[in-house]
Amino acid sequence: MDVFVCAGCGTELTAPVSRVALPVHTHHGRWEELHPPLMKPATYAVDPQPTGPPWRLWKEVGPDAAARQGVFAPVYSVSFGARNRIVIAPGDSRSMTLIPDKCEGYCRGVDGRTGPNLACEGCGRHVATRMDDCGMWQTVWLEPDAVVPRSSGLSAGPPPDWDDLERADHRVPPVEPDGSWCRRWEAAVGVALAHLVAVTEDRPVSLPVGPVAELLGHAVGRYLPAGPGARSVGLAGPGIHLPRPRPDVLLVPRHPLTGAPWRPPGDEEAVVPLDSGVWA
């Protein structure tokens, strides 16, 4: 496990945390709603793509420059912020104080629109950004050039094997308590569809009757072409017998800690990873 310290004075800024995969719903929320923390306690993740300010409008940037920032479809604005920012749960932050004149937000919290709003209590260096406004998961984003990871001396142990994971522990209900569609499900389906389009090279797709068709059928019918030569898709993962005949593409769970997709032993078939909480 790691502890992140201030690059300026060495003050410890986090509790001991261990690295996990970046959640697929990190940048997917719903406005006018308060969200819970993105990260589980004692974990952190790294976003390889640019995040945060400065922002530039899509119409000013253009598709080529946006693609270099990791954005491949038109959006309102494109981030030109730092890559490899580190995200932790707010409860794992230590020895940081809010910067009063950088606490702007939309309506219910702070959104980090002007950059880091947390300073190191040891030296005053701007080290992180607290975000908890409506439509945002509650997070603290550490700036990669302002912090340094150090070993905490504690071991998180190896990640569990697929056989050691309990599906029920990671299951996410598809509907929120208020009856609305779950935000994690929305994000997971969108990410899975993008992988499906890529792996099938925009060709027609045949979905099996049942949960897979119910989950992806509407989107596949809307965004992928119809016609002959469709590639077949099947559900696969721990505890499920592989379909016969073998489909062209397997819809499999994404490991909740490592982010790696499940694969049949010794098999190199095309796979589409799905958030483990949704797949379960």
PDB file of C-alpha atoms in Angstrom:
ATOM      1  CA  MET A   1       0.000   0.000   0.000  1.00  0.00           C
ATOM      2  CA  ASP A   2       1.087   3.561  -0.701  1.00  0.00           C
ATOM      3  CA  VAL A   3       0.915   6.891   1.072  1.00  0.00           C
ATOM      4  CA  PHE A   4       0.991  10.028  -1.065  1.00  0.00           C
ATOM      5  CA  VAL A   5       3.063  12.866   0.345  1.00  0.00           C
ATOM      6  CA  CYS A   6       3.519  16.491  -0.636  1.00  0.00           C
ATOM      7  CA  ALA A   7       6.297  16.866  -3.206  1.00  0.00           C
ATOM      8  CA  GLY A   8       7.255  20.158  -1.565  1.00  0.00           C
ATOM      9  CA  CYS A   9       7.575  19.322   2.130  1.00  0.00           C
ATOM     10  CA  GLY A  10       6.869  15.609   2.545  1.00  0.00           C
ATOM     11  CA  THR A  11       3.670  15.987   4.574  1.00  0.00           C
ATOM     12  CA  GLU A  12       1.529  12.839   4.341  1.00  0.00           C
ATOM     13  CA  LEU A  13      -1.623  13.703   2.401  1.00  0.00           C
ATOM     14  CA  THR A  14      -3.406  10.335   2.355  1.00  0.00           C
ATOM     15  CA  ALA A  15      -4.081   7.315   4.487  1.00  0.00           C
ATOM     16  CA  PRO A  16      -2.463   4.074   3.246  1.00  0.00           C
ATOM     17  CA  VAL A  17      -4.156   3.198  -0.062  1.00  0.00           C
ATOM     18  CA  SER A  18      -3.730   0.449  -2.651  1.00  0.00           C
ATOM     19  CA  ARG A  19      -4.133   0.878  -6.395  1.00  0.00           C
ATOM     20  CA  VAL A  20      -7.199  -0.510  -8.169  1.00  0.00           C
ATOM     21  CA  ALA A  21      -8.663  -0.092 -11.649  1.00  0.00           C
ATOM     22  CA  LEU A  22     -10.267   3.240 -12.513  1.00  0.00           C
ATOM     23  CA  PRO A  23     -14.067   2.764 -12.294  1.00  0.00           C
ATOM     24  CA  VAL A  24     -15.778   2.902 -15.687  1.00  0.00           C
ATOM     25  CA  HIS A  25     -18.330   5.387 -14.327  1.00  0.00           C
ATOM     26  CA  THR A  26     -15.723   7.885 -13.086  1.00  0.00           C
ATOM     27  CA  HIS A  27     -16.847  10.666 -15.450  1.00  0.00           C
ATOM     28  CA  HIS A  28     -20.491   9.627 -15.754  1.00  0.00           C
ATOM     29  CA  GLY A  29     -23.017  11.199 -13.427  1.00  0.00           C
ATOM     30  CA  ARG A  30     -26.451  12.780 -13.426  1.00  0.00           C
ATOM     31  CA  TRP A  31     -27.035  16.465 -12.834  1.00  0.00           C
ATOM     32  CA  GLU A  32     -29.142  17.727  -9.942  1.00  0.00           C
ATOM     33  CA  GLU A  33     -28.261  14.635  -7.898  1.00  0.00           C
ATOM     34  CA  LEU A  34     -25.753  14.118  -5.093  1.00  0.00           C
ATOM     35  CA  HIS A  35     -23.539  11.075  -5.602  1.00  0.00           C
ATOM     36  CA  PRO A  36     -21.657   8.912  -3.077  1.00  0.00           C
ATOM     37  CA  PRO A  37     -17.842   8.552  -3.068  1.00  0.00           C
ATOM     38  CA  LEU A  38     -16.412   7.127  -6.279  1.00  0.00           C
ATOM     39  CA  MET A  39     -13.643   5.109  -4.615  1.00  0.00           C
ATOM     40  CA  LYS A  40     -13.892   2.564  -1.834  1.00  0.00           C
ATOM     41  CA  PRO A  41     -11.927   3.324   1.366  1.00  0.00           C
ATOM     42  CA  ALA A  42      -8.179   2.585   1.252  1.00  0.00           C
ATOM     43  CA  THR A  43      -8.023   2.522  -2.568  1.00  0.00           C
ATOM     44  CA  TYR A  44      -6.827   4.830  -5.310  1.00  0.00           C
ATOM     45  CA  ALA A  45      -6.888   4.851  -9.094  1.00  0.00           C
ATOM     46  CA  VAL A  46      -5.036   6.727 -11.830  1.00  0.00           C
ATOM     47  CA  ASP A  47      -6.681   8.313 -14.868  1.00  0.00           C
ATOM     48  CA  PRO A  48      -4.309   8.202 -17.865  1.00  0.00           C
ATOM     49  CA  GLN A  49      -6.445  10.663 -19.832  1.00  0.00           C
ATOM     50  CA  PRO A  50      -6.405  14.462 -19.374  1.00  0.00           C
ATOM     51  CA  THR A  51      -8.858  15.630 -16.699  1.00  0.00           C
ATOM     52  CA  GLY A  52      -9.820  18.963 -15.211  1.00  0.00           C
ATOM     53  CA  PRO A  53      -9.103  22.521 -16.385  1.00  0.00           C
ATOM     54  CA  PRO A  54      -8.157  24.089 -18.681  1.00  0.00           C
ATOM     55  CA  TRP A  55     -11.137  23.262 -20.902  1.00  0.00           C
ATOM     56  CA  ARG A  56     -11.533  24.179 -24.568  1.00  0.00           C
ATOM     57  CA  LEU A  57     -14.713  24.094 -26.635  1.00  0.00           C
ATOM     58  CA  TRP A  58     -15.030  21.240 -29.138  1.00  0.00           C
ATOM     59  CA  LYS A  59     -15.776  23.676 -31.979  1.00  0.00           C
ATOM     60  CA  GLU A  60     -12.463  25.425 -31.280  1.00  0.00           C
ATOM     61  CA  VAL A  61     -10.436  22.227 -30.834  1.00  0.00           C
ATOM     62  CA  GLY A  62     -11.636  20.071 -33.725  1.00  0.00           C
ATOM     63  CA  PRO A  63     -11.704  16.265 -33.998  1.00  0.00           C
ATOM     64  CA  ASP A  64      -7.960  15.718 -34.527  1.00  0.00           C
ATOM     65  CA  ALA A  65      -6.810  17.656 -31.458  1.00  0.00           C
ATOM     66  CA  ALA A  66      -9.657  16.152 -29.404  1.00  0.00           C
ATOM     67  CA  ALA A  67      -8.579  12.622 -30.415  1.00  0.00           C
ATOM     68  CA  ARG A  68      -5.080  13.353 -29.108  1.00  0.00           C
ATOM     69  CA  GLN A  69      -6.745  14.142 -25.771  1.00  0.00           C
ATOM     70  CA  GLY A  70      -8.595  10.821 -25.837  1.00  0.00           C
ATOM     71  CA  VAL A  71     -11.970  12.207 -26.973  1.00  0.00           C
ATOM     72  CA  PHE A  72     -13.339  10.627 -30.147  1.00  0.00           C
ATOM     73  CA  ALA A  73     -16.905  11.962 -30.362  1.00  0.00           C
ATOM     74  CA  PRO A  74     -18.261  15.514 -30.234  1.00  0.00           C
ATOM     75  CA  VAL A  75     -18.706  16.895 -26.719  1.00  0.00           C
ATOM     76  CA  TYR A  76     -19.274  20.394 -25.403  1.00  0.00           C
ATOM     77  CA  SER A  77     -15.708  20.871 -24.132  1.00  0.00           C
ATOM     78  CA  VAL A  78     -12.419  18.973 -24.076  1.00  0.00           C
ATOM     79  CA  SER A  79     -10.038  18.784 -21.123  1.00  0.00           C
ATOM     80  CA  PHE A  80      -6.439  19.880 -21.569  1.00  0.00           C
ATOM     81  CA  GLY A  81      -5.615  19.222 -17.941  1.00  0.00           C
ATOM     82  CA  ALA A  82      -3.017  16.903 -16.478  1.00  0.00           C
ATOM     83  CA  ARG A  83      -2.776  13.212 -17.274  1.00  0.00           C
ATOM     84  CA  ASN A  84      -2.320  10.569 -14.568  1.00  0.00           C
ATOM     85  CA  ARG A  85      -4.189  12.388 -11.821  1.00  0.00           C
ATOM     86  CA  ILE A  86      -4.770  10.191  -8.768  1.00  0.00           C
ATOM     87  CA  VAL A  87      -8.264   9.815  -7.334  1.00  0.00           C
ATOM     88  CA  ILE A  88      -9.039   8.794  -3.745  1.00  0.00           C
ATOM     89  CA  ALA A  89     -12.100   8.773  -1.512  1.00  0.00           C
ATOM     90  CA  PRO A  90     -12.441  12.076   0.396  1.00  0.00           C
ATOM     91  CA  GLY A  91     -12.233  10.164   3.684  1.00  0.00           C
ATOM     92  CA  ASP A  92      -8.714   9.002   2.831  1.00  0.00           C
ATOM     93  CA  SER A  93      -7.337  12.558   2.528  1.00  0.00           C
ATOM     94  CA  ARG A  94      -5.078  13.917   5.250  1.00  0.00           C
ATOM     95  CA  SER A  95      -3.449  17.253   6.151  1.00  0.00           C
ATOM     96  CA  MET A  96      -5.128  19.262   3.385  1.00  0.00           C
ATOM     97  CA  THR A  97      -7.196  22.423   3.735  1.00  0.00           C
ATOM     98  CA  LEU A  98      -9.650  24.080   1.364  1.00  0.00           C
ATOM     99  CA  ILE A  99      -8.508  27.183  -0.498  1.00  0.00           C
ATOM    100  CA  PRO A 100     -11.454  29.575   0.117  1.00  0.00           C
ATOM    101  CA  ASP A 101     -11.252  31.547  -3.144  1.00  0.00           C
ATOM    102  CA  LYS A 102     -11.178  28.363  -5.273  1.00  0.00           C
ATOM    103  CA  CYS A 103     -14.341  26.680  -4.004  1.00  0.00           C
ATOM    104  CA  GLU A 104     -16.646  27.474  -6.915  1.00  0.00           C
ATOM    105  CA  GLY A 105     -19.431  25.063  -7.775  1.00  0.00           C
ATOM    106  CA  TYR A 106     -22.638  24.717  -9.717  1.00  0.00           C
ATOM    107  CA  CYS A 107     -25.175  24.540  -6.898  1.00  0.00           C
ATOM    108  CA  ARG A 108     -24.545  21.902  -4.209  1.00  0.00           C
ATOM    109  CA  GLY A 109     -20.796  21.670  -3.731  1.00  0.00           C
ATOM    110  CA  VAL A 110     -17.430  22.348  -5.332  1.00  0.00           C
ATOM    111  CA  ASP A 111     -16.523  21.259  -8.862  1.00  0.00           C
ATOM    112  CA  GLY A 112     -12.858  22.219  -9.282  1.00  0.00           C
ATOM    113  CA  ARG A 113     -13.517  24.477 -12.252  1.00  0.00           C
ATOM    114  CA  THR A 114     -10.517  26.706 -11.470  1.00  0.00           C
ATOM    115  CA  GLY A 115      -8.056  23.949 -10.621  1.00  0.00           C
ATOM    116  CA  PRO A 116      -6.755  22.603  -7.309  1.00  0.00           C
ATOM    117  CA  ASN A 117      -8.773  23.787  -4.308  1.00  0.00           C
ATOM    118  CA  LEU A 118      -6.900  21.879  -1.573  1.00  0.00           C
ATOM    119  CA  ALA A 119      -3.557  22.980  -0.162  1.00  0.00           C
ATOM    120  CA  CYS A 120      -0.974  21.097   1.873  1.00  0.00           C
ATOM    121  CA  GLU A 121      -1.175  22.128   5.522  1.00  0.00           C
ATOM    122  CA  GLY A 122       2.603  21.805   5.776  1.00  0.00           C
ATOM    123  CA  CYS A 123       3.702  24.257   3.097  1.00  0.00           C
ATOM    124  CA  GLY A 124       0.615  25.647   1.361  1.00  0.00           C
ATOM    125  CA  ARG A 125       1.342  23.977  -1.970  1.00  0.00           C
ATOM    126  CA  HIS A 126      -1.757  23.415  -4.119  1.00  0.00           C
ATOM    127  CA  VAL A 127      -1.909  19.625  -4.190  1.00  0.00           C
ATOM    128  CA  ALA A 128      -5.411  18.355  -4.916  1.00  0.00           C
ATOM    129  CA  THR A 129      -8.973  19.073  -5.992  1.00  0.00           C
ATOM    130  CA  ARG A 130     -12.062  18.179  -3.970  1.00  0.00           C
ATOM    131  CA  MET A 131     -15.137  17.551  -6.139  1.00  0.00           C
ATOM    132  CA  ASP A 132     -18.608  16.868  -4.733  1.00  0.00           C
ATOM    133  CA  ASP A 133     -21.049  19.067  -6.654  1.00  0.00           C
ATOM    134  CA  CYS A 134     -24.268  17.670  -8.076  1.00  0.00           C
ATOM    135  CA  GLY A 135     -23.732  15.198 -10.903  1.00  0.00           C
ATOM    136  CA  MET A 136     -20.245  14.340  -9.630  1.00  0.00           C
ATOM    137  CA  TRP A 137     -18.974  11.409  -7.608  1.00  0.00           C
ATOM    138  CA  GLN A 138     -17.389  12.574  -4.363  1.00  0.00           C
ATOM    139  CA  THR A 139     -13.653  12.532  -4.972  1.00  0.00           C
ATOM    140  CA  VAL A 140     -10.295  14.058  -4.148  1.00  0.00           C
ATOM    141  CA  TRP A 141      -7.978  14.261  -7.169  1.00  0.00           C
ATOM    142  CA  LEU A 142      -4.268  14.505  -6.338  1.00  0.00           C
ATOM    143  CA  GLU A 143      -2.178  16.468  -8.838  1.00  0.00           C
ATOM    144  CA  PRO A 144       0.544  14.166 -10.254  1.00  0.00           C
ATOM    145  CA  ASP A 145       3.276  16.821 -10.153  1.00  0.00           C
ATOM    146  CA  ALA A 146       2.414  17.901  -6.591  1.00  0.00           C
ATOM    147  CA  VAL A 147       2.532  14.554  -4.787  1.00  0.00           C
ATOM    148  CA  VAL A 148       4.929  11.620  -4.462  1.00  0.00           C
ATOM    149  CA  PRO A 149       3.951   8.017  -3.628  1.00  0.00           C
ATOM    150  CA  ARG A 150       5.801   6.284  -0.813  1.00  0.00           C
ATOM    151  CA  SER A 151       5.419   2.820   0.593  1.00  0.00           C
ATOM    152  CA  SER A 152       3.322   2.702   3.744  1.00  0.00           C
ATOM    153  CA  GLY A 153       4.979  -0.499   4.901  1.00  0.00           C
ATOM    154  CA  LEU A 154       1.600  -2.246   4.778  1.00  0.00           C
ATOM    155  CA  SER A 155       0.758  -4.956   2.279  1.00  0.00           C
ATOM    156  CA  ALA A 156      -2.587  -5.073   0.491  1.00  0.00           C
ATOM    157  CA  GLY A 157      -1.921  -8.655  -0.565  1.00  0.00           C
ATOM    158  CA  PRO A 158      -2.400 -10.054  -4.072  1.00  0.00           C
ATOM    159  CA  PRO A 159      -5.715  -9.399  -5.811  1.00  0.00           C
ATOM    160  CA  PRO A 160      -8.194 -12.265  -5.443  1.00  0.00           C
ATOM    161  CA  ASP A 161      -8.516 -14.818  -8.227  1.00  0.00           C
ATOM    162  CA  TRP A 162     -11.786 -15.046 -10.089  1.00  0.00           C
ATOM    163  CA  ASP A 163     -12.700 -18.173  -8.128  1.00  0.00           C
ATOM    164  CA  ASP A 164     -12.256 -16.266  -4.860  1.00  0.00           C
ATOM    165  CA  LEU A 165     -14.617 -13.443  -5.790  1.00  0.00           C
ATOM    166  CA  GLU A 166     -18.190 -13.612  -4.612  1.00  0.00           C
ATOM    167  CA  ARG A 167     -20.513 -12.335  -7.313  1.00  0.00           C
ATOM    168  CA  ALA A 168     -23.050 -11.138  -4.753  1.00  0.00           C
ATOM    169  CA  ASP A 169     -20.441  -8.864  -3.133  1.00  0.00           C
ATOM    170  CA  HIS A 170     -20.076  -6.840  -6.333  1.00  0.00           C
ATOM    171  CA  ARG A 171     -23.624  -6.922  -7.683  1.00  0.00           C
ATOM    172  CA  VAL A 172     -25.086  -3.490  -8.432  1.00  0.00           C
ATOM    173  CA  PRO A 173     -28.902  -3.177  -8.741  1.00  0.00           C
ATOM    174  CA  PRO A 174     -29.944  -1.790 -12.148  1.00  0.00           C
ATOM    175  CA  VAL A 175     -32.453   0.608 -10.589  1.00  0.00           C
ATOM    176  CA  GLU A 176     -31.857   3.325  -7.990  1.00  0.00           C
ATOM    177  CA  PRO A 177     -34.079   3.563  -4.864  1.00  0.00           C
ATOM    178  CA  ASP A 178     -36.039   6.375  -6.561  1.00  0.00           C
ATOM    179  CA  GLY A 179     -36.851   4.124  -9.528  1.00  0.00           C
ATOM    180  CA  SER A 180     -34.405   5.728 -11.965  1.00  0.00           C
ATOM    181  CA  TRP A 181     -31.877   3.828 -14.101  1.00  0.00           C
ATOM    182  CA  CYS A 182     -28.645   3.184 -12.162  1.00  0.00           C
ATOM    183  CA  ARG A 183     -25.813   5.515 -13.140  1.00  0.00           C
ATOM    184  CA  ARG A 184     -23.234   2.721 -12.980  1.00  0.00           C
ATOM    185  CA  TRP A 185     -25.347   0.603 -15.312  1.00  0.00           C
ATOM    186  CA  GLU A 186     -25.679   3.495 -17.749  1.00  0.00           C
ATOM    187  CA  ALA A 187     -21.913   3.971 -17.841  1.00  0.00           C
ATOM    188  CA  ALA A 188     -21.156   0.241 -18.031  1.00  0.00           C
ATOM    189  CA  VAL A 189     -23.510  -0.332 -20.959  1.00  0.00           C
ATOM    190  CA  GLY A 190     -22.031   2.622 -22.843  1.00  0.00           C
ATOM    191  CA  VAL A 191     -18.470   1.402 -22.338  1.00  0.00           C
ATOM    192  CA  ALA A 192     -19.396  -2.173 -23.309  1.00  0.00           C
ATOM    193  CA  LEU A 193     -21.132  -0.941 -26.466  1.00  0.00           C
ATOM    194  CA  ALA A 194     -18.037   1.033 -27.452  1.00  0.00           C
ATOM    195  CA  HIS A 195     -15.896  -2.095 -27.026  1.00  0.00           C
ATOM    196  CA  LEU A 196     -18.427  -4.120 -29.023  1.00  0.00           C
ATOM    197  CA  VAL A 197     -18.362  -1.658 -31.919  1.00  0.00           C
ATOM    198  CA  ALA A 198     -14.554  -1.738 -31.914  1.00  0.00           C
ATOM    199  CA  VAL A 199     -14.148  -5.513 -31.715  1.00  0.00           C
ATOM    200  CA  THR A 200     -16.796  -6.216 -34.378  1.00  0.00           C
ATOM    201  CA  GLU A 201     -15.448  -3.444 -36.627  1.00  0.00           C
ATOM    202  CA  ASP A 202     -18.919  -1.916 -36.988  1.00  0.00           C
ATOM    203  CA  ARG A 203     -20.383  -5.111 -38.461  1.00  0.00           C
ATOM    204  CA  PRO A 204     -23.847  -6.554 -37.722  1.00  0.00           C
ATOM    205  CA  VAL A 205     -24.177  -8.351 -34.387  1.00  0.00           C
ATOM    206  CA  SER A 206     -26.363 -11.248 -33.286  1.00  0.00           C
ATOM    207  CA  LEU A 207     -27.275 -11.262 -29.586  1.00  0.00           C
ATOM    208  CA  PRO A 208     -28.525 -14.335 -27.698  1.00  0.00           C
ATOM    209  CA  VAL A 209     -32.053 -14.252 -26.337  1.00  0.00           C
ATOM    210  CA  GLY A 210     -32.059 -13.397 -22.636  1.00  0.00           C
ATOM    211  CA  PRO A 211     -30.118 -10.966 -20.428  1.00  0.00           C
ATOM    212  CA  VAL A 212     -27.580  -9.962 -23.105  1.00  0.00           C
ATOM    213  CA  ALA A 213     -30.287  -9.007 -25.601  1.00  0.00           C
ATOM    214  CA  GLU A 214     -32.216  -7.182 -22.876  1.00  0.00           C
ATOM    215  CA  LEU A 215     -29.102  -5.249 -21.860  1.00  0.00           C
ATOM    216  CA  LEU A 216     -27.664  -4.345 -25.267  1.00  0.00           C
ATOM    217  CA  GLY A 217     -30.415  -5.024 -27.783  1.00  0.00           C
ATOM    218  CA  HIS A 218     -31.812  -1.503 -28.032  1.00  0.00           C
ATOM    219  CA  ALA A 219     -28.392   0.129 -28.376  1.00  0.00           C
ATOM    220  CA  VAL A 220     -27.129  -2.462 -30.863  1.00  0.00           C
ATOM    221  CA  GLY A 221     -30.245  -1.961 -32.998  1.00  0.00           C
ATOM    222  CA  ARG A 222     -29.682   1.779 -32.959  1.00  0.00           C
ATOM    223  CA  TYR A 223     -25.942   2.055 -33.483  1.00  0.00           C
ATOM    224  CA  LEU A 224     -24.849  -1.069 -35.382  1.00  0.00           C
ATOM    225  CA  PRO A 225     -25.929  -2.027 -38.907  1.00  0.00           C
ATOM    226  CA  ALA A 226     -28.258  -4.918 -39.702  1.00  0.00           C
ATOM    227  CA  GLY A 227     -27.724  -7.503 -42.402  1.00  0.00           C
ATOM    228  CA  PRO A 228     -25.981 -10.764 -43.231  1.00  0.00           C
ATOM    229  CA  GLY A 229     -22.647 -11.873 -41.795  1.00  0.00           C
ATOM    230  CA  ALA A 230     -23.516 -10.917 -38.213  1.00  0.00           C
ATOM    231  CA  ARG A 231     -20.983 -11.746 -35.496  1.00  0.00           C
ATOM    232  CA  SER A 232     -22.446 -13.738 -32.616  1.00  0.00           C
ATOM    233  CA  VAL A 233     -22.133 -12.604 -28.983  1.00  0.00           C
ATOM    234  CA  GLY A 234     -22.342 -14.808 -25.888  1.00  0.00           C
ATOM    235  CA  LEU A 235     -22.136 -14.366 -22.125  1.00  0.00           C
ATOM    236  CA  ALA A 236     -19.140 -15.978 -20.418  1.00  0.00           C
ATOM    237  CA  GLY A 237     -17.359 -15.811 -17.088  1.00  0.00           C
ATOM    238  CA  PRO A 238     -16.605 -17.659 -13.849  1.00  0.00           C
ATOM    239  CA  GLY A 239     -19.277 -20.221 -13.066  1.00  0.00           C
ATOM    240  CA  ILE A 240     -20.820 -20.116 -16.541  1.00  0.00           C
ATOM    241  CA  HIS A 241     -20.302 -22.856 -19.126  1.00  0.00           C
ATOM    242  CA  LEU A 242     -19.064 -21.501 -22.428  1.00  0.00           C
ATOM    243  CA  PRO A 243     -21.833 -21.463 -25.060  1.00  0.00           C
ATOM    244  CA  ARG A 244     -21.856 -24.082 -27.820  1.00  0.00           C
ATOM    245  CA  PRO A 245     -21.241 -23.400 -30.602  1.00  0.00           C
ATOM    246  CA  ARG A 246     -18.655 -20.881 -29.508  1.00  0.00           C
ATOM    247  CA  PRO A 247     -19.726 -17.289 -30.271  1.00  0.00           C
ATOM    248  CA  ASP A 248     -17.438 -14.878 -32.083  1.00  0.00           C
ATOM    249  CA  VAL A 249     -17.377 -12.428 -29.170  1.00  0.00           C
ATOM    250  CA  LEU A 250     -17.641 -13.096 -25.418  1.00  0.00           C
ATOM    251  CA  LEU A 251     -19.232 -10.618 -23.016  1.00  0.00           C
ATOM    252  CA  VAL A 252     -17.191 -11.094 -19.831  1.00  0.00           C
ATOM    253  CA  PRO A 253     -16.756  -9.422 -16.421  1.00  0.00           C
ATOM    254  CA  ARG A 254     -14.044  -6.890 -15.671  1.00  0.00           C
ATOM    255  CA  HIS A 255     -12.084  -7.714 -12.515  1.00  0.00           C
ATOM    256  CA  PRO A 256     -13.256  -5.284  -9.786  1.00  0.00           C
ATOM    257  CA  LEU A 257      -9.701  -4.619  -8.579  1.00  0.00           C
ATOM    258  CA  THR A 258      -7.319  -5.108 -11.506  1.00  0.00           C
ATOM    259  CA  GLY A 259      -9.690  -4.110 -14.307  1.00  0.00           C
ATOM    260  CA  ALA A 260      -8.530  -7.067 -16.422  1.00  0.00           C
ATOM    261  CA  PRO A 261     -11.244  -8.877 -18.415  1.00  0.00           C
ATOM    262  CA  TRP A 262     -11.974 -12.525 -17.621  1.00  0.00           C
ATOM    263  CA  ARG A 263     -10.777 -14.941 -20.281  1.00  0.00           C
ATOM    264  CA  PRO A 264     -11.321 -18.665 -20.755  1.00  0.00           C
ATOM    265  CA  PRO A 265      -8.139 -20.599 -19.908  1.00  0.00           C
ATOM    266  CA  GLY A 266      -5.848 -20.708 -22.929  1.00  0.00           C
ATOM    267  CA  ASP A 267      -8.378 -18.852 -25.070  1.00  0.00           C
ATOM    268  CA  GLU A 268      -7.701 -15.779 -27.200  1.00  0.00           C
ATOM    269  CA  GLU A 269     -11.254 -15.066 -28.375  1.00  0.00           C
ATOM    270  CA  ALA A 270     -12.414 -11.487 -28.699  1.00  0.00           C
ATOM    271  CA  VAL A 271     -13.941 -10.275 -25.448  1.00  0.00           C
ATOM    272  CA  VAL A 272     -16.029  -7.278 -24.431  1.00  0.00           C
ATOM    273  CA  PRO A 273     -15.468  -6.381 -20.741  1.00  0.00           C
ATOM    274  CA  LEU A 274     -18.431  -5.359 -18.621  1.00  0.00           C
ATOM    275  CA  ASP A 275     -18.305  -3.786 -15.162  1.00  0.00           C
ATOM    276  CA  SER A 276     -18.308  -6.688 -12.693  1.00  0.00           C
ATOM    277  CA  GLY A 277     -21.171  -5.199 -10.704  1.00  0.00           C
ATOM    278  CA  VAL A 278     -23.366  -5.161 -13.788  1.00  0.00           C
ATOM    279  CA  TRP A 279     -22.185  -8.513 -15.170  1.00  0.00           C
ATOM    280  CA  ALA A 280     -22.949 -10.187 -11.829  1.00  0.00           C
TER     281      ALA A 280
END
